[in-house]
Amino acid sequence: MKLIIGLAKASHFGPTMTVTITSLLLANNLWWEGPAFVIAFGVFLGQLLVGFTNDLTDYQDDLKHNRQNKPLVSRQITTLQLQRAIKIFAPIAVVVNIAGPLGIKGGLIYLFGVGMGISYNLYFKSTLLSPLPYAIAFSALVSCIVVATDRRPPLWLITAAALLGVAAHFANVLKDLDQDLTSGIKGLPQRLGKKYSRIIVSLLLISTTLLLNHTQPNTPLLVIGLIASVITSFAPNKTMFTCLMITAVIDLIFLLNASGAEIGSSVT
């Protein structure tokens, strides 16, 4: 049980489940429950790999700052156990995504997104291009599900996903920004600082909300999106990312309920 809990924490369980639920909702909108759950499971496996590699590559820095919420630092799991988990789940993730409903095209697009997430952990995190893997990974997530139905992802869907991805990156960095700077981790948010990073998150959320509302006008969606952008401007650093991810799911639910037909017609 200790190992399972440790692996769940190492997967960054909250964000992982948020992405999984997002994929389930979108897949269910374009397919039906059976394939949708298989697709969501494949997405879940991919997100496990991103989370595991993040904790593994960050271990020394987490140890330096005594981040006891990290399972490697609190010794709930060992680096060897985490490495073994990556070796076990990696081939399963590849098989489930390519051999499942996503097919070869959709599966490869999603796995490319997973690869971008891993590349962030290994390289992009400390560069000016740190937002790029997030933008590509979020876009790949929504695109792979649409492509798997032999339709073209609409530009508004790809753009909205990319904007949310970049917003998630900036929001996620804020909680550890000062410690990152002392460790020499200088991605774009760290270089811009907390003030400007918060402004960027708010602007990205506003842009995403206005884009989705333009695609399919929906007053609740518009109101929630705009309120969220205000909340993120003063939310505590440690809860800002959680607020953003919850808002992203709410936005998606409203979007899919209001514009299922729009997605279907615009990808033909």
Tab-separated table of C-alpha atoms in Angstrom:
chain	number	residue	atom	x	y	z
A	1	MET	CA	0.000	0.000	0.000
A	2	LYS	CA	2.855	2.393	0.808
A	3	LEU	CA	4.304	1.796	-2.658
A	4	ILE	CA	0.963	2.431	-4.368
A	5	ILE	CA	0.423	5.676	-2.466
A	6	GLY	CA	3.969	6.747	-3.264
A	7	LEU	CA	3.543	6.035	-6.972
A	8	ALA	CA	0.224	7.900	-6.994
A	9	LYS	CA	1.923	10.955	-5.495
A	10	ALA	CA	4.830	10.654	-7.931
A	11	SER	CA	2.367	10.660	-10.819
A	12	HIS	CA	1.137	14.121	-9.711
A	13	PHE	CA	-2.244	12.500	-9.201
A	14	GLY	CA	-4.400	15.639	-9.293
A	15	PRO	CA	-3.194	16.970	-12.665
A	16	THR	CA	-2.995	13.414	-14.024
A	17	MET	CA	-6.659	12.745	-13.207
A	18	THR	CA	-7.665	16.170	-14.535
A	19	VAL	CA	-6.085	15.385	-17.904
A	20	THR	CA	-7.595	11.882	-17.841
A	21	ILE	CA	-11.090	13.214	-17.142
A	22	THR	CA	-10.668	15.788	-19.891
A	23	SER	CA	-9.790	13.059	-22.383
A	24	LEU	CA	-12.755	10.964	-21.216
A	25	LEU	CA	-15.197	13.825	-21.745
A	26	LEU	CA	-13.877	14.681	-25.188
A	27	ALA	CA	-13.663	11.026	-26.269
A	28	ASN	CA	-17.192	10.358	-25.050
A	29	ASN	CA	-18.352	13.359	-27.084
A	30	LEU	CA	-16.874	11.927	-30.297
A	31	TRP	CA	-17.148	8.193	-29.649
A	32	TRP	CA	-19.183	6.419	-26.952
A	33	GLU	CA	-18.518	5.146	-23.444
A	34	GLY	CA	-16.638	1.952	-24.374
A	35	PRO	CA	-13.850	3.445	-26.526
A	36	ALA	CA	-13.856	6.597	-24.411
A	37	PHE	CA	-12.813	4.686	-21.281
A	38	VAL	CA	-10.064	2.844	-23.192
A	39	ILE	CA	-8.779	6.149	-24.574
A	40	ALA	CA	-8.861	7.714	-21.117
A	41	PHE	CA	-6.948	4.742	-19.702
A	42	GLY	CA	-4.260	5.162	-22.358
A	43	VAL	CA	-4.047	8.866	-21.577
A	44	PHE	CA	-3.766	8.027	-17.867
A	45	LEU	CA	-0.821	5.719	-18.543
A	46	GLY	CA	0.933	8.426	-20.529
A	47	GLN	CA	0.448	10.958	-17.766
A	48	LEU	CA	1.916	8.512	-15.263
A	49	LEU	CA	5.144	8.521	-17.263
A	50	VAL	CA	5.268	12.311	-17.345
A	51	GLY	CA	4.738	12.519	-13.589
A	52	PHE	CA	7.189	9.744	-12.766
A	53	THR	CA	9.992	11.257	-14.854
A	54	ASN	CA	9.290	14.662	-13.309
A	55	ASP	CA	9.793	13.396	-9.762
A	56	LEU	CA	12.814	11.359	-10.801
A	57	THR	CA	14.609	14.260	-12.508
A	58	ASP	CA	13.635	16.699	-9.742
A	59	TYR	CA	14.708	14.410	-6.913
A	60	GLN	CA	17.977	16.153	-6.032
A	61	ASP	CA	16.360	19.586	-6.135
A	62	ASP	CA	13.380	18.374	-4.083
A	63	LEU	CA	15.829	16.909	-1.572
A	64	LYS	CA	17.730	20.195	-1.423
A	65	HIS	CA	14.555	22.095	-0.545
A	66	ASN	CA	13.235	19.304	1.724
A	67	ARG	CA	9.923	18.979	-0.133
A	68	GLN	CA	8.338	16.352	2.089
A	69	ASN	CA	5.232	16.257	-0.112
A	70	LYS	CA	7.347	14.477	-2.721
A	71	PRO	CA	7.332	10.693	-2.192
A	72	LEU	CA	11.027	10.249	-2.993
A	73	VAL	CA	12.009	12.839	-0.388
A	74	SER	CA	9.635	11.420	2.239
A	75	ARG	CA	10.927	7.920	1.351
A	76	GLN	CA	7.545	6.483	0.516
A	77	ILE	CA	9.231	5.090	-2.579
A	78	THR	CA	12.805	4.784	-3.812
A	79	THR	CA	14.359	5.967	-7.075
A	80	LEU	CA	14.847	2.316	-8.030
A	81	GLN	CA	11.136	1.591	-7.570
A	82	LEU	CA	10.224	4.644	-9.623
A	83	GLN	CA	12.617	3.627	-12.407
A	84	ARG	CA	11.092	0.158	-12.432
A	85	ALA	CA	7.597	1.651	-12.640
A	86	ILE	CA	8.632	3.701	-15.688
A	87	LYS	CA	10.051	0.595	-17.381
A	88	ILE	CA	6.827	-1.317	-16.690
A	89	PHE	CA	4.320	1.368	-17.690
A	90	ALA	CA	6.150	2.734	-20.748
A	91	PRO	CA	5.554	-0.257	-23.076
A	92	ILE	CA	2.007	-0.690	-21.766
A	93	ALA	CA	1.255	2.956	-22.531
A	94	VAL	CA	2.587	2.571	-26.078
A	95	VAL	CA	0.561	-0.577	-26.766
A	96	VAL	CA	-2.713	0.697	-25.264
A	97	ASN	CA	-2.561	3.991	-27.137
A	98	ILE	CA	-1.542	2.639	-30.543
A	99	ALA	CA	-3.520	-0.614	-30.472
A	100	GLY	CA	-6.592	0.987	-28.868
A	101	PRO	CA	-9.311	3.226	-30.327
A	102	LEU	CA	-6.847	6.050	-31.024
A	103	GLY	CA	-5.194	3.884	-33.654
A	104	ILE	CA	-1.720	4.451	-35.023
A	105	LYS	CA	-2.226	8.097	-36.031
A	106	GLY	CA	-4.046	9.202	-32.903
A	107	GLY	CA	-1.856	7.079	-30.663
A	108	LEU	CA	1.368	8.471	-32.089
A	109	ILE	CA	0.088	12.044	-31.739
A	110	TYR	CA	-0.728	11.481	-28.077
A	111	LEU	CA	2.568	9.704	-27.400
A	112	PHE	CA	4.349	12.635	-29.057
A	113	GLY	CA	2.607	14.860	-26.514
A	114	VAL	CA	3.792	12.573	-23.722
A	115	GLY	CA	7.293	12.785	-25.153
A	116	MET	CA	7.074	16.576	-25.039
A	117	GLY	CA	6.046	16.365	-21.375
A	118	ILE	CA	9.065	14.193	-20.638
A	119	SER	CA	11.334	16.502	-22.659
A	120	TYR	CA	10.168	19.369	-20.453
A	121	ASN	CA	11.331	17.448	-17.392
A	122	LEU	CA	14.685	16.594	-18.971
A	123	TYR	CA	15.531	19.808	-20.836
A	124	PHE	CA	12.967	22.549	-21.534
A	125	LYS	CA	12.245	23.272	-17.877
A	126	SER	CA	15.306	25.511	-17.571
A	127	THR	CA	15.037	27.285	-20.922
A	128	LEU	CA	13.159	30.238	-22.390
A	129	LEU	CA	11.123	27.691	-24.371
A	130	SER	CA	9.708	26.087	-21.217
A	131	PRO	CA	6.053	26.818	-22.222
A	132	LEU	CA	6.469	25.043	-25.583
A	133	PRO	CA	6.124	21.413	-24.368
A	134	TYR	CA	2.964	22.341	-22.452
A	135	ALA	CA	1.402	24.000	-25.490
A	136	ILE	CA	2.230	21.043	-27.738
A	137	ALA	CA	1.243	18.373	-25.197
A	138	PHE	CA	-2.179	19.919	-24.486
A	139	SER	CA	-2.807	20.409	-28.214
A	140	ALA	CA	-1.769	16.818	-28.895
A	141	LEU	CA	-4.206	15.568	-26.266
A	142	VAL	CA	-7.287	17.047	-27.925
A	143	SER	CA	-5.996	16.513	-31.463
A	144	CYS	CA	-5.302	12.793	-31.082
A	145	ILE	CA	-8.890	12.041	-30.124
A	146	VAL	CA	-10.310	13.979	-33.082
A	147	VAL	CA	-7.761	12.587	-35.555
A	148	ALA	CA	-8.658	9.060	-34.428
A	149	THR	CA	-12.155	9.653	-35.861
A	150	ASP	CA	-10.602	10.496	-39.276
A	151	ARG	CA	-11.510	14.153	-38.911
A	152	ARG	CA	-9.426	17.296	-38.745
A	153	PRO	CA	-9.081	19.055	-35.377
A	154	PRO	CA	-10.488	22.577	-35.665
A	155	LEU	CA	-8.005	25.381	-35.160
A	156	TRP	CA	-10.020	26.867	-32.276
A	157	LEU	CA	-9.801	23.584	-30.341
A	158	ILE	CA	-6.038	23.281	-30.823
A	159	THR	CA	-5.508	26.935	-29.931
A	160	ALA	CA	-7.651	26.754	-26.798
A	161	ALA	CA	-5.779	23.657	-25.625
A	162	ALA	CA	-2.401	25.308	-26.248
A	163	LEU	CA	-3.424	28.431	-24.332
A	164	LEU	CA	-4.601	26.346	-21.367
A	165	GLY	CA	-1.377	24.353	-21.487
A	166	VAL	CA	0.788	27.462	-21.277
A	167	ALA	CA	-1.426	28.875	-18.515
A	168	ALA	CA	-1.019	25.623	-16.594
A	169	HIS	CA	2.759	25.866	-16.943
A	170	PHE	CA	2.942	29.405	-15.547
A	171	ALA	CA	0.500	28.616	-12.723
A	172	ASN	CA	2.323	25.424	-11.770
A	173	VAL	CA	5.704	27.168	-11.552
A	174	LEU	CA	4.517	29.959	-9.245
A	175	LYS	CA	4.417	27.878	-6.073
A	176	ASP	CA	8.140	27.010	-6.275
A	177	LEU	CA	9.406	29.976	-8.295
A	178	ASP	CA	11.723	31.407	-5.631
A	179	GLN	CA	13.238	28.015	-4.877
A	180	ASP	CA	13.681	27.334	-8.595
A	181	LEU	CA	15.725	30.502	-8.955
A	182	THR	CA	18.040	29.493	-6.107
A	183	SER	CA	18.507	26.142	-7.874
A	184	GLY	CA	19.328	27.785	-11.191
A	185	ILE	CA	16.108	26.645	-12.866
A	186	LYS	CA	15.281	29.525	-15.175
A	187	GLY	CA	12.375	28.763	-17.456
A	188	LEU	CA	10.329	31.594	-18.880
A	189	PRO	CA	8.084	32.071	-15.776
A	190	GLN	CA	11.102	32.198	-13.464
A	191	ARG	CA	12.753	34.824	-15.666
A	192	LEU	CA	9.614	36.960	-15.819
A	193	GLY	CA	8.880	36.731	-12.095
A	194	LYS	CA	5.681	36.207	-10.105
A	195	LYS	CA	3.961	39.468	-10.998
A	196	TYR	CA	4.192	39.071	-14.750
A	197	SER	CA	3.568	35.328	-14.603
A	198	ARG	CA	0.277	35.942	-12.788
A	199	ILE	CA	-0.718	38.508	-15.395
A	200	ILE	CA	0.080	36.049	-18.179
A	201	VAL	CA	-2.034	33.318	-16.551
A	202	SER	CA	-5.000	35.679	-16.270
A	203	LEU	CA	-4.613	36.905	-19.851
A	204	LEU	CA	-4.355	33.349	-21.167
A	205	LEU	CA	-7.502	32.315	-19.299
A	206	ILE	CA	-9.381	35.348	-20.584
A	207	SER	CA	-8.212	34.628	-24.137
A	208	THR	CA	-9.227	30.972	-23.894
A	209	THR	CA	-12.641	31.831	-22.504
A	210	LEU	CA	-13.316	34.456	-25.170
A	211	LEU	CA	-12.185	32.059	-27.896
A	212	LEU	CA	-14.465	29.264	-26.691
A	213	ASN	CA	-17.359	31.657	-26.229
A	214	HIS	CA	-16.845	33.001	-29.757
A	215	THR	CA	-16.925	29.463	-31.130
A	216	GLN	CA	-20.153	28.648	-29.314
A	217	PRO	CA	-21.662	31.506	-27.271
A	218	ASN	CA	-22.459	30.310	-23.771
A	219	THR	CA	-23.071	32.792	-20.968
A	220	PRO	CA	-22.195	30.434	-18.050
A	221	LEU	CA	-18.948	29.494	-19.792
A	222	LEU	CA	-18.079	33.132	-20.322
A	223	VAL	CA	-18.879	34.107	-16.730
A	224	ILE	CA	-16.965	31.194	-15.171
A	225	GLY	CA	-13.947	31.796	-17.367
A	226	LEU	CA	-13.796	35.486	-16.550
A	227	ILE	CA	-14.302	34.869	-12.823
A	228	ALA	CA	-11.497	32.302	-12.917
A	229	SER	CA	-9.144	34.796	-14.500
A	230	VAL	CA	-9.854	37.195	-11.639
A	231	ILE	CA	-9.365	34.489	-8.997
A	232	THR	CA	-5.986	33.483	-10.392
A	233	SER	CA	-4.795	37.068	-10.100
A	234	PHE	CA	-4.866	36.859	-6.291
A	235	ALA	CA	-5.070	33.136	-5.441
A	236	PRO	CA	-2.248	31.811	-3.212
A	237	ASN	CA	0.680	30.425	-5.179
A	238	LYS	CA	0.170	26.902	-3.838
A	239	THR	CA	-3.487	26.724	-4.908
A	240	MET	CA	-3.341	28.684	-8.130
A	241	PHE	CA	-2.598	25.635	-10.289
A	242	THR	CA	-5.449	23.679	-8.696
A	243	CYS	CA	-7.860	26.553	-9.364
A	244	LEU	CA	-6.759	26.684	-12.970
A	245	MET	CA	-7.158	22.950	-13.576
A	246	ILE	CA	-10.614	22.885	-11.984
A	247	THR	CA	-11.619	25.836	-14.144
A	248	ALA	CA	-10.298	24.082	-17.235
A	249	VAL	CA	-12.494	21.043	-16.555
A	250	ILE	CA	-15.554	23.223	-15.896
A	251	ASP	CA	-14.890	25.114	-19.121
A	252	LEU	CA	-14.603	21.846	-21.010
A	253	ILE	CA	-17.863	20.499	-19.602
A	254	PHE	CA	-19.740	23.634	-20.614
A	255	LEU	CA	-18.058	23.586	-24.007
A	256	LEU	CA	-18.907	19.968	-24.769
A	257	ASN	CA	-22.478	20.287	-23.557
A	258	ALA	CA	-23.059	23.386	-25.655
A	259	SER	CA	-21.018	22.593	-28.727
A	260	GLY	CA	-20.881	18.848	-29.344
A	261	ALA	CA	-22.369	19.367	-32.758
A	262	GLU	CA	-19.931	22.208	-33.415
A	263	ILE	CA	-16.945	19.946	-32.770
A	264	GLY	CA	-18.359	17.230	-34.951
A	265	SER	CA	-19.148	19.540	-37.868
A	266	SER	CA	-15.973	21.601	-37.704
A	267	VAL	CA	-13.619	18.637	-37.915
A	268	THR	CA	-14.983	17.312	-41.168
